[in-house]
């Protein structure tokens, strides 16, 4: 079973309680695979039940990137969350563990 980690690197950021994940595939082929596999529904399901609103995906073809915005995942944001990782840095690793179907 392959994961996002086999195809890309992920960086994370935050805006309030919204987790922002930028996925940067390592090759053009990987970009095509992940564009098909990493749908809004698939990423939202991977982070369920933490997501409290509509997940958004922005395609960035000129830099071969995908940016996901996941509202509510940070549980109040950097200054309002009781969790140790208010910025959600470790959540980029969670996205890297998402499985990618062999044939898509």
Tab-separated table of C-alpha atoms in Angstrom:
chain	number	residue	atom	x	y	z
A	1	UNK	CA	0.000	0.000	0.000
A	2	UNK	CA	1.423	3.368	-1.013
A	3	UNK	CA	0.972	6.602	0.913
A	4	UNK	CA	1.271	10.302	0.162
A	5	UNK	CA	4.759	10.086	1.691
A	6	UNK	CA	5.850	7.965	-1.283
A	7	UNK	CA	5.010	10.819	-3.660
A	8	UNK	CA	5.353	14.168	-1.908
A	9	UNK	CA	6.470	16.428	0.905
A	10	UNK	CA	3.995	18.366	3.033
A	11	UNK	CA	4.297	21.715	4.803
A	12	UNK	CA	1.785	23.040	7.288
A	13	UNK	CA	0.513	26.357	8.514
A	14	UNK	CA	-2.407	27.772	10.392
A	15	UNK	CA	-4.937	30.567	10.278
A	16	UNK	CA	-6.996	30.638	13.454
A	17	UNK	CA	-8.346	27.146	13.956
A	18	UNK	CA	-7.929	26.277	10.264
A	19	UNK	CA	-5.134	23.883	9.375
A	20	UNK	CA	-3.450	24.657	6.042
A	21	UNK	CA	-1.505	21.862	4.358
A	22	UNK	CA	0.595	22.363	1.232
A	23	UNK	CA	1.452	19.189	-0.672
A	24	UNK	CA	4.458	19.315	-2.999
A	25	UNK	CA	4.809	16.197	-5.173
A	26	UNK	CA	8.390	15.289	-6.088
A	27	UNK	CA	7.749	14.602	-9.781
A	28	UNK	CA	5.265	15.612	-12.474
A	29	UNK	CA	3.907	12.060	-12.472
A	30	UNK	CA	3.398	12.219	-8.711
A	31	UNK	CA	1.540	15.508	-9.122
A	32	UNK	CA	-0.870	13.848	-11.554
A	33	UNK	CA	-1.392	10.856	-9.249
A	34	UNK	CA	-2.029	13.008	-6.185
A	35	UNK	CA	-4.289	15.420	-8.049
A	36	UNK	CA	-6.573	12.462	-8.754
A	37	UNK	CA	-6.209	10.734	-5.373
A	38	UNK	CA	-6.286	13.664	-2.966
A	39	UNK	CA	-9.827	14.841	-3.465
A	40	UNK	CA	-11.508	17.153	-0.977
A	41	UNK	CA	-13.652	14.241	0.187
A	42	UNK	CA	-10.649	11.930	0.667
A	43	UNK	CA	-8.652	14.466	2.680
A	44	UNK	CA	-11.707	15.429	4.769
A	45	UNK	CA	-12.315	11.761	5.559
A	46	UNK	CA	-8.662	11.278	6.512
A	47	UNK	CA	-8.943	14.067	9.101
A	48	UNK	CA	-12.456	13.211	10.314
A	49	UNK	CA	-13.882	13.851	12.889
A	50	UNK	CA	-11.664	16.903	13.521
A	51	UNK	CA	-12.946	18.886	10.524
A	52	UNK	CA	-15.806	21.227	11.453
A	53	UNK	CA	-16.501	22.889	8.103
A	54	UNK	CA	-16.018	22.673	4.366
A	55	UNK	CA	-12.556	21.514	3.294
A	56	UNK	CA	-11.106	23.487	0.390
A	57	UNK	CA	-8.439	22.486	-2.113
A	58	UNK	CA	-6.497	24.940	-4.242
A	59	UNK	CA	-4.545	23.501	-7.142
A	60	UNK	CA	-1.268	25.256	-7.922
A	61	UNK	CA	-0.144	23.708	-11.226
A	62	UNK	CA	2.638	26.225	-11.880
A	63	UNK	CA	4.475	24.997	-8.778
A	64	UNK	CA	3.031	21.465	-8.833
A	65	UNK	CA	1.318	21.905	-5.498
A	66	UNK	CA	-2.003	21.274	-3.781
A	67	UNK	CA	-3.123	23.374	-0.813
A	68	UNK	CA	-5.811	22.152	1.575
A	69	UNK	CA	-7.662	24.243	4.144
A	70	UNK	CA	-9.273	22.208	6.939
A	71	UNK	CA	-11.433	24.307	9.283
A	72	UNK	CA	-11.701	23.398	12.944
A	73	UNK	CA	-8.839	20.918	13.002
A	74	UNK	CA	-6.722	23.076	15.307
A	75	UNK	CA	-9.468	23.297	17.937
A	76	UNK	CA	-9.388	27.026	18.619
A	77	UNK	CA	-6.101	27.996	17.041
A	78	UNK	CA	-2.630	28.625	18.390
A	79	UNK	CA	-3.647	30.713	21.399
A	80	UNK	CA	-7.005	29.054	22.067
A	81	UNK	CA	-6.288	25.362	21.730
A	82	UNK	CA	-5.537	23.156	24.743
A	83	UNK	CA	-3.471	20.758	22.598
A	84	UNK	CA	0.334	20.740	22.648
A	85	UNK	CA	0.665	21.331	18.891
A	86	UNK	CA	-1.541	24.383	18.320
A	87	UNK	CA	0.143	25.090	14.985
A	88	UNK	CA	-0.615	21.576	13.739
A	89	UNK	CA	2.940	20.845	12.603
A	90	UNK	CA	2.628	17.145	13.401
A	91	UNK	CA	-0.546	16.960	11.300
A	92	UNK	CA	1.537	17.174	8.123
A	93	UNK	CA	2.806	13.712	9.046
A	94	UNK	CA	-0.766	12.535	9.428
A	95	UNK	CA	-1.477	13.607	5.832
A	96	UNK	CA	1.663	11.791	4.670
A	97	UNK	CA	0.139	8.581	6.061
A	98	UNK	CA	-2.939	8.860	3.808
A	99	UNK	CA	-3.122	5.877	1.467
A	100	UNK	CA	-3.074	6.343	-2.296
A	101	UNK	CA	-4.960	3.773	-4.370
A	102	UNK	CA	-2.757	1.746	-6.714
A	103	UNK	CA	-4.948	2.389	-9.743
A	104	UNK	CA	-6.625	5.763	-10.023
